[in-house]
Amino acid sequence: MKNVTHIGTRLKGAALSLTVCITFIVSIIIGPAVCAETDTVRPKVALALGGGGTRGAAHVGVLRVLKEEGIQIDAIAGTSVGSIVGGLYCGGMKIDDIGQLFYKNRLLRAFNTVPIPVRLALIPMFFIPHLFGYHPYDGLYRGNKFAHFLASRVPQDKQQIETYQPVFWAIATNLLDGEPFAIKSGNIGRALQASSAIPQLRRPVELPGGLFVDGGMVENLPVEHALQMNCDYVIAVDVDEQMSPVPRETFRAIGSVAKRVININLDHIDRPQQKLANIVIHPDVRGIGLLSQHTKDARRAVAAGEAATRQAIVQIKAQLAEIGRKKAAEQLATSH
């Protein structure tokens, strides 16, 4: 009886060893990611980071939570402040350090090298060069100092955006043809300068391919370009105020009409882009001015980005898992 038991044990051991060997051989032939029905392939993820001035601090909160939750980012397309946050992140700047640029108001101070009221008072002086035959591009600021400031935030070996991983594109508006343009190569500072050059406030930026201003004029939420970045899943981050009815009396305040018109215009530009994304994260940034210099607004925007991302994270993980299973099944079918 003992011999029978001993033989049975040896047979079970041999069968187990044979199973392990077969599994090992199969994994070599068709790859470990598709050896079992439960395995998945990690989908590539792209972010589309929208423009919105100080509200763009919310992007910091979004990136922080995605990193904490283990969501790997393969590519980022950014417009205006979205390009600034995305470009600095892809260039190797730490998320918390990007947040400090907003908290300490360093970003806006670098953007407005001279206070806007002073610039406006000096407008008559801008006509003097024209009298001597020099015709600079239209705008209050050139933006070169801002470009240098941004470039200095990343290491010297990360000055050219075509070397970035995650892949990064800065979206700008080409004044020559009126179309959105993805800046995929060149100096990081110049690319971000072009993507965030608010018309009239900043002069257009001349780069290979055109003459560029803020991408928010035509593609404030760059989902369409994110879809072109060879990824499987696009997360759009819209940092514009969500439109809702307001009382008639709202528009008796000075500047209220212009503010509302800007928000309406951005909302209409963003809506078609939202429909193209796999998911839209829309932080609650109501009441935060586009060029607010208040630390509390920056902190509230970051917190709003974190809250909105945590609310969406279960759906994001479920959708990524489903895409991963489909990709694994496709690879398995192709291998046979």
Short mmCIF file of C-alpha atoms in Angstrom, two decimals:
data_model
loop_
_atom_site.label_atom_id
_atom_site.label_comp_id
_atom_site.label_asym_id
_atom_site.label_seq_id
_atom_site.Cartn_x
_atom_site.Cartn_y
_atom_site.Cartn_z
CA MET A 1 0.00 0.00 0.00
CA LYS A 2 2.90 2.31 0.84
CA ASN A 3 4.41 1.61 -2.59
CA VAL A 4 1.13 2.54 -4.31
CA THR A 5 0.99 5.83 -2.40
CA HIS A 6 4.62 6.53 -3.21
CA ILE A 7 4.02 5.88 -6.92
CA GLY A 8 0.93 8.15 -6.90
CA THR A 9 2.89 10.95 -5.30
CA ARG A 10 5.65 10.62 -7.89
CA LEU A 11 3.08 10.70 -10.74
CA LYS A 12 1.50 13.87 -9.34
CA GLY A 13 4.94 15.47 -9.08
CA ALA A 14 5.77 14.51 -12.64
CA ALA A 15 2.46 15.94 -13.91
CA LEU A 16 3.05 19.18 -12.05
CA SER A 17 6.57 19.45 -13.47
CA LEU A 18 5.21 18.77 -16.97
CA THR A 19 2.59 21.53 -16.53
CA VAL A 20 5.23 24.01 -15.40
CA CYS A 21 7.45 23.12 -18.37
CA ILE A 22 4.59 23.52 -20.85
CA THR A 23 3.63 26.90 -19.33
CA PHE A 24 7.25 28.04 -19.53
CA ILE A 25 7.53 26.99 -23.20
CA VAL A 26 4.23 28.70 -24.09
CA SER A 27 5.32 31.90 -22.34
CA ILE A 28 8.48 31.95 -24.45
CA ILE A 29 6.61 31.38 -27.71
CA ILE A 30 3.65 33.77 -27.35
CA GLY A 31 4.73 36.02 -24.48
CA PRO A 32 3.84 36.00 -20.79
CA ALA A 33 1.19 38.72 -21.12
CA VAL A 34 -1.19 36.49 -23.08
CA CYS A 35 -0.65 33.01 -21.57
CA ALA A 36 -3.88 33.05 -19.58
CA GLU A 37 -7.35 34.39 -20.19
CA THR A 38 -7.06 36.59 -17.10
CA ASP A 39 -3.86 38.32 -18.26
CA THR A 40 -3.95 41.84 -19.65
CA VAL A 41 -1.72 44.17 -21.63
CA ARG A 42 -1.18 47.63 -20.12
CA PRO A 43 -2.93 50.22 -22.30
CA LYS A 44 -0.98 53.33 -23.23
CA VAL A 45 -2.46 56.45 -21.61
CA ALA A 46 -2.45 60.02 -22.92
CA LEU A 47 -3.49 63.17 -21.05
CA ALA A 48 -5.10 66.19 -22.70
CA LEU A 49 -4.46 69.11 -20.32
CA GLY A 50 -6.61 72.15 -21.05
CA GLY A 51 -5.91 75.86 -20.75
CA GLY A 52 -7.33 78.06 -18.02
CA GLY A 53 -4.72 80.29 -16.38
CA THR A 54 -4.51 79.93 -12.60
CA ARG A 55 -7.23 77.29 -12.76
CA GLY A 56 -4.59 75.12 -14.40
CA ALA A 57 -3.10 74.47 -10.96
CA ALA A 58 -5.77 71.75 -10.88
CA HIS A 59 -3.57 69.78 -13.31
CA VAL A 60 -1.05 69.40 -10.48
CA GLY A 61 -3.69 67.70 -8.35
CA VAL A 62 -4.72 65.42 -11.23
CA LEU A 63 -1.13 64.30 -11.90
CA ARG A 64 -0.52 63.71 -8.19
CA VAL A 65 -3.49 61.38 -7.77
CA LEU A 66 -2.85 59.49 -11.02
CA LYS A 67 0.71 58.83 -9.85
CA GLU A 68 -0.45 57.73 -6.39
CA GLU A 69 -2.92 55.32 -8.00
CA GLY A 70 -0.28 53.81 -10.27
CA ILE A 71 -1.69 55.14 -13.56
CA GLN A 72 1.32 55.37 -15.88
CA ILE A 73 1.23 58.27 -18.36
CA ASP A 74 2.75 57.70 -21.79
CA ALA A 75 1.98 61.03 -23.50
CA ILE A 76 0.70 64.53 -22.73
CA ALA A 77 -0.81 67.11 -25.07
CA GLY A 78 -1.22 70.48 -23.35
CA THR A 79 -2.67 73.87 -24.22
CA SER A 80 -1.56 77.12 -22.55
CA VAL A 81 -1.24 76.45 -18.79
CA GLY A 82 -1.89 72.78 -19.59
CA SER A 83 1.19 72.81 -21.78
CA ILE A 84 3.20 74.50 -19.02
CA VAL A 85 2.27 71.92 -16.39
CA GLY A 86 2.53 69.02 -18.83
CA GLY A 87 5.79 70.19 -20.38
CA LEU A 88 7.54 70.74 -17.06
CA TYR A 89 6.30 67.36 -15.79
CA CYS A 90 7.50 65.50 -18.91
CA GLY A 91 10.78 67.42 -18.64
CA GLY A 92 11.41 65.87 -15.24
CA MET A 93 10.16 68.52 -12.79
CA LYS A 94 8.60 67.02 -9.67
CA ILE A 95 4.85 67.44 -9.23
CA ASP A 96 5.22 69.18 -5.86
CA ASP A 97 7.75 71.62 -7.32
CA ILE A 98 5.32 72.52 -10.10
CA GLY A 99 2.72 73.15 -7.41
CA GLN A 100 5.09 75.56 -5.68
CA LEU A 101 5.24 77.68 -8.85
CA PHE A 102 1.53 78.31 -8.36
CA TYR A 103 1.54 78.59 -4.55
CA LYS A 104 4.38 81.15 -4.50
CA ASN A 105 2.96 82.99 -7.51
CA ARG A 106 6.27 82.56 -9.35
CA LEU A 107 4.58 81.50 -12.57
CA LEU A 108 2.41 84.60 -12.96
CA ARG A 109 5.19 86.92 -11.87
CA ALA A 110 7.39 85.45 -14.58
CA PHE A 111 4.52 85.71 -17.06
CA ASN A 112 3.89 89.39 -16.27
CA THR A 113 7.44 90.70 -16.00
CA VAL A 114 6.04 94.23 -15.74
CA PRO A 115 2.63 94.87 -14.09
CA ILE A 116 -0.15 95.13 -16.70
CA PRO A 117 -1.26 98.67 -15.62
CA VAL A 118 2.31 99.90 -16.18
CA ARG A 119 2.41 98.26 -19.60
CA LEU A 120 -0.89 99.88 -20.54
CA ALA A 121 0.41 103.29 -19.47
CA LEU A 122 3.43 102.80 -21.75
CA ILE A 123 1.39 101.89 -24.84
CA PRO A 124 2.07 105.27 -26.57
CA MET A 125 5.79 104.47 -26.43
CA PHE A 126 5.21 101.31 -28.48
CA PHE A 127 4.50 103.45 -31.53
CA ILE A 128 7.95 105.07 -31.43
CA PRO A 129 9.79 102.15 -33.12
CA HIS A 130 7.29 102.29 -36.00
CA LEU A 131 8.33 105.90 -36.66
CA PHE A 132 11.86 104.67 -37.33
CA GLY A 133 10.82 101.78 -39.59
CA TYR A 134 10.91 98.99 -36.99
CA HIS A 135 7.67 97.01 -36.85
CA PRO A 136 7.63 94.43 -34.04
CA TYR A 137 4.77 91.96 -33.70
CA ASP A 138 1.65 93.25 -31.94
CA GLY A 139 1.45 92.73 -28.17
CA LEU A 140 2.41 94.21 -24.78
CA TYR A 141 5.02 91.59 -23.80
CA ARG A 142 7.58 89.71 -25.87
CA GLY A 143 7.65 86.78 -23.46
CA ASN A 144 11.33 85.90 -23.85
CA LYS A 145 12.03 86.16 -20.10
CA PHE A 146 9.10 83.85 -19.47
CA ALA A 147 10.53 81.32 -21.93
CA HIS A 148 13.92 81.45 -20.17
CA PHE A 149 12.24 81.06 -16.79
CA LEU A 150 10.39 77.92 -17.90
CA ALA A 151 13.42 76.39 -19.63
CA SER A 152 15.48 76.87 -16.47
CA ARG A 153 13.04 74.66 -14.52
CA VAL A 154 14.22 71.51 -16.34
CA PRO A 155 17.74 70.00 -16.64
CA GLN A 156 20.05 70.96 -19.49
CA ASP A 157 19.68 67.54 -21.09
CA LYS A 158 15.88 68.05 -21.18
CA GLN A 159 15.77 71.30 -23.15
CA GLN A 160 14.53 69.68 -26.39
CA ILE A 161 10.99 68.34 -26.13
CA GLU A 162 11.45 65.68 -28.83
CA THR A 163 13.56 63.76 -26.27
CA TYR A 164 10.81 63.63 -23.65
CA GLN A 165 9.33 60.50 -22.13
CA PRO A 166 6.38 60.72 -21.59
CA VAL A 167 5.99 62.18 -25.08
CA PHE A 168 4.95 65.83 -24.99
CA TRP A 169 3.22 68.15 -27.49
CA ALA A 170 2.49 71.85 -26.86
CA ILE A 171 -0.64 73.02 -28.67
CA ALA A 172 -0.66 76.56 -30.10
CA THR A 173 -2.71 78.54 -32.62
CA ASN A 174 -1.02 79.33 -35.93
CA LEU A 175 -1.94 82.90 -36.86
CA LEU A 176 -1.01 82.28 -40.49
CA ASP A 177 -3.75 79.75 -41.19
CA GLY A 178 -5.91 79.93 -38.05
CA GLU A 179 -5.44 76.24 -37.24
CA PRO A 180 -4.24 74.45 -34.07
CA PHE A 181 -0.62 73.31 -34.28
CA ALA A 182 1.25 70.72 -32.23
CA ILE A 183 4.78 71.80 -31.36
CA LYS A 184 6.61 68.48 -31.10
CA SER A 185 10.24 69.55 -31.14
CA GLY A 186 12.51 72.40 -30.16
CA ASN A 187 13.31 74.29 -26.98
CA ILE A 188 10.89 73.67 -24.10
CA GLY A 189 10.79 77.34 -23.09
CA ARG A 190 9.93 78.57 -26.59
CA ALA A 191 7.28 75.88 -27.06
CA LEU A 192 5.54 76.79 -23.79
CA GLN A 193 5.91 80.51 -24.57
CA ALA A 194 4.09 79.99 -27.87
CA SER A 195 1.32 77.81 -26.43
CA SER A 196 0.53 80.39 -23.71
CA ALA A 197 0.96 83.65 -25.67
CA ILE A 198 -2.37 85.36 -24.91
CA PRO A 199 -3.20 87.63 -27.91
CA GLN A 200 -2.64 91.37 -27.35
CA LEU A 201 -1.09 90.66 -23.94
CA ARG A 202 1.81 88.69 -25.47
CA ARG A 203 3.46 89.01 -28.86
CA PRO A 204 3.17 86.07 -31.26
CA VAL A 205 6.07 83.61 -31.21
CA GLU A 206 7.83 82.83 -34.47
CA LEU A 207 8.82 79.16 -34.79
CA PRO A 208 9.34 76.76 -37.71
CA GLY A 209 5.92 76.17 -39.23
CA GLY A 210 4.24 79.45 -38.38
CA LEU A 211 3.56 82.37 -36.08
CA PHE A 212 1.97 81.23 -32.85
CA VAL A 213 -0.28 82.43 -30.04
CA ASP A 214 -2.21 80.73 -27.25
CA GLY A 215 -3.68 77.39 -28.35
CA GLY A 216 -6.85 78.11 -26.39
CA MET A 217 -8.13 80.21 -29.29
CA VAL A 218 -8.98 77.09 -31.29
CA GLU A 219 -8.21 73.96 -29.20
CA ASN A 220 -8.32 74.78 -25.52
CA LEU A 221 -8.82 71.12 -24.56
CA PRO A 222 -6.44 69.23 -26.89
CA VAL A 223 -8.13 65.83 -27.04
CA GLU A 224 -7.95 65.67 -30.83
CA HIS A 225 -4.18 65.92 -30.72
CA ALA A 226 -3.92 63.52 -27.76
CA LEU A 227 -5.71 60.94 -29.92
CA GLN A 228 -2.88 61.23 -32.44
CA MET A 229 -0.21 60.26 -29.89
CA ASN A 230 -0.40 56.50 -30.46
CA CYS A 231 -2.15 55.72 -27.18
CA ASP A 232 -5.15 53.54 -26.26
CA TYR A 233 -6.86 55.76 -23.71
CA VAL A 234 -7.23 59.52 -23.39
CA ILE A 235 -7.98 61.35 -20.14
CA ALA A 236 -9.11 64.93 -20.74
CA VAL A 237 -8.68 67.47 -17.94
CA ASP A 238 -10.96 70.48 -18.45
CA VAL A 239 -10.15 73.35 -16.06
CA ASP A 240 -12.67 75.84 -17.40
CA GLU A 241 -15.65 76.90 -15.32
CA GLN A 242 -18.69 74.69 -15.88
CA MET A 243 -21.46 76.73 -17.43
CA SER A 244 -24.63 77.30 -15.40
CA PRO A 245 -27.35 79.97 -15.39
CA VAL A 246 -26.55 83.17 -13.49
CA PRO A 247 -28.79 86.00 -12.26
CA ARG A 248 -29.39 89.00 -14.52
CA GLU A 249 -27.93 91.32 -11.87
CA THR A 250 -24.55 89.60 -12.27
CA PHE A 251 -23.80 91.73 -15.30
CA ARG A 252 -24.02 95.11 -13.59
CA ALA A 253 -20.51 94.55 -12.22
CA ILE A 254 -17.60 96.02 -14.18
CA GLY A 255 -15.91 93.35 -16.29
CA SER A 256 -18.66 90.79 -15.73
CA VAL A 257 -19.79 90.68 -19.37
CA ALA A 258 -16.27 90.13 -20.72
CA LYS A 259 -15.64 87.38 -18.16
CA ARG A 260 -18.89 85.63 -19.06
CA VAL A 261 -18.22 85.87 -22.79
CA ILE A 262 -14.78 84.31 -22.36
CA ASN A 263 -16.26 81.43 -20.34
CA ILE A 264 -19.05 80.89 -22.91
CA ASN A 265 -16.53 80.84 -25.75
CA LEU A 266 -14.25 78.35 -23.97
CA ASP A 267 -17.21 76.13 -23.11
CA HIS A 268 -18.27 75.94 -26.77
CA ILE A 269 -14.68 75.20 -27.86
CA ASP A 270 -14.27 72.48 -25.22
CA ARG A 271 -17.52 70.57 -25.73
CA PRO A 272 -16.65 68.82 -29.03
CA GLN A 273 -13.25 67.85 -27.58
CA GLN A 274 -14.83 66.35 -24.46
CA LYS A 275 -16.85 63.94 -26.58
CA LEU A 276 -13.66 62.52 -28.10
CA ALA A 277 -12.05 61.55 -24.78
CA ASN A 278 -12.47 58.23 -22.96
CA ILE A 279 -13.11 60.17 -19.76
CA VAL A 280 -13.24 63.85 -18.77
CA ILE A 281 -12.00 65.08 -15.40
CA HIS A 282 -13.61 68.46 -14.70
CA PRO A 283 -12.41 69.98 -11.40
CA ASP A 284 -14.68 72.49 -9.67
CA VAL A 285 -12.76 75.75 -10.24
CA ARG A 286 -15.72 78.12 -10.04
CA GLY A 287 -14.79 81.62 -8.92
CA ILE A 288 -11.06 81.28 -9.66
CA GLY A 289 -9.94 84.06 -11.99
CA LEU A 290 -7.89 83.24 -15.08
CA LEU A 291 -4.99 85.38 -13.84
CA SER A 292 -5.63 85.18 -10.10
CA GLN A 293 -2.51 85.76 -8.01
CA HIS A 294 -4.04 84.55 -4.74
CA THR A 295 -2.33 81.56 -3.15
CA LYS A 296 -5.66 80.36 -1.78
CA ASP A 297 -7.03 80.11 -5.33
CA ALA A 298 -4.04 78.04 -6.46
CA ARG A 299 -4.39 75.71 -3.49
CA ARG A 300 -8.13 75.38 -4.06
CA ALA A 301 -7.51 74.51 -7.72
CA VAL A 302 -4.98 71.80 -6.80
CA ALA A 303 -7.40 70.36 -4.24
CA ALA A 304 -10.19 70.43 -6.83
CA GLY A 305 -8.00 68.50 -9.25
CA GLU A 306 -7.26 65.88 -6.62
CA ALA A 307 -10.93 65.52 -5.64
CA ALA A 308 -12.18 65.22 -9.21
CA THR A 309 -9.53 62.61 -10.06
CA ARG A 310 -10.27 60.49 -6.99
CA GLN A 311 -13.92 60.57 -7.95
CA ALA A 312 -13.06 59.29 -11.44
CA ILE A 313 -10.31 56.81 -10.53
CA VAL A 314 -12.55 53.72 -10.18
CA GLN A 315 -13.99 54.30 -13.64
CA ILE A 316 -10.54 54.96 -15.10
CA LYS A 317 -9.12 51.71 -13.69
CA ALA A 318 -12.14 49.70 -14.85
CA GLN A 319 -11.92 51.09 -18.39
CA LEU A 320 -8.15 50.52 -18.56
CA ALA A 321 -8.59 46.94 -17.35
CA GLU A 322 -11.20 46.26 -20.03
CA ILE A 323 -8.98 47.72 -22.76
CA GLY A 324 -6.06 45.68 -21.40
CA ARG A 325 -8.07 42.44 -21.61
CA LYS A 326 -9.13 43.20 -25.18
CA LYS A 327 -5.53 43.93 -26.20
CA ALA A 328 -4.38 40.67 -24.61
CA ALA A 329 -7.08 38.72 -26.43
CA GLU A 330 -6.12 40.36 -29.72
CA GLN A 331 -2.46 39.49 -29.21
CA LEU A 332 -3.35 35.90 -28.30
CA ALA A 333 -5.54 35.55 -31.40
CA THR A 334 -2.81 37.03 -33.60
CA SER A 335 -0.19 34.65 -32.20
CA HIS A 336 -2.17 31.53 -33.26
#
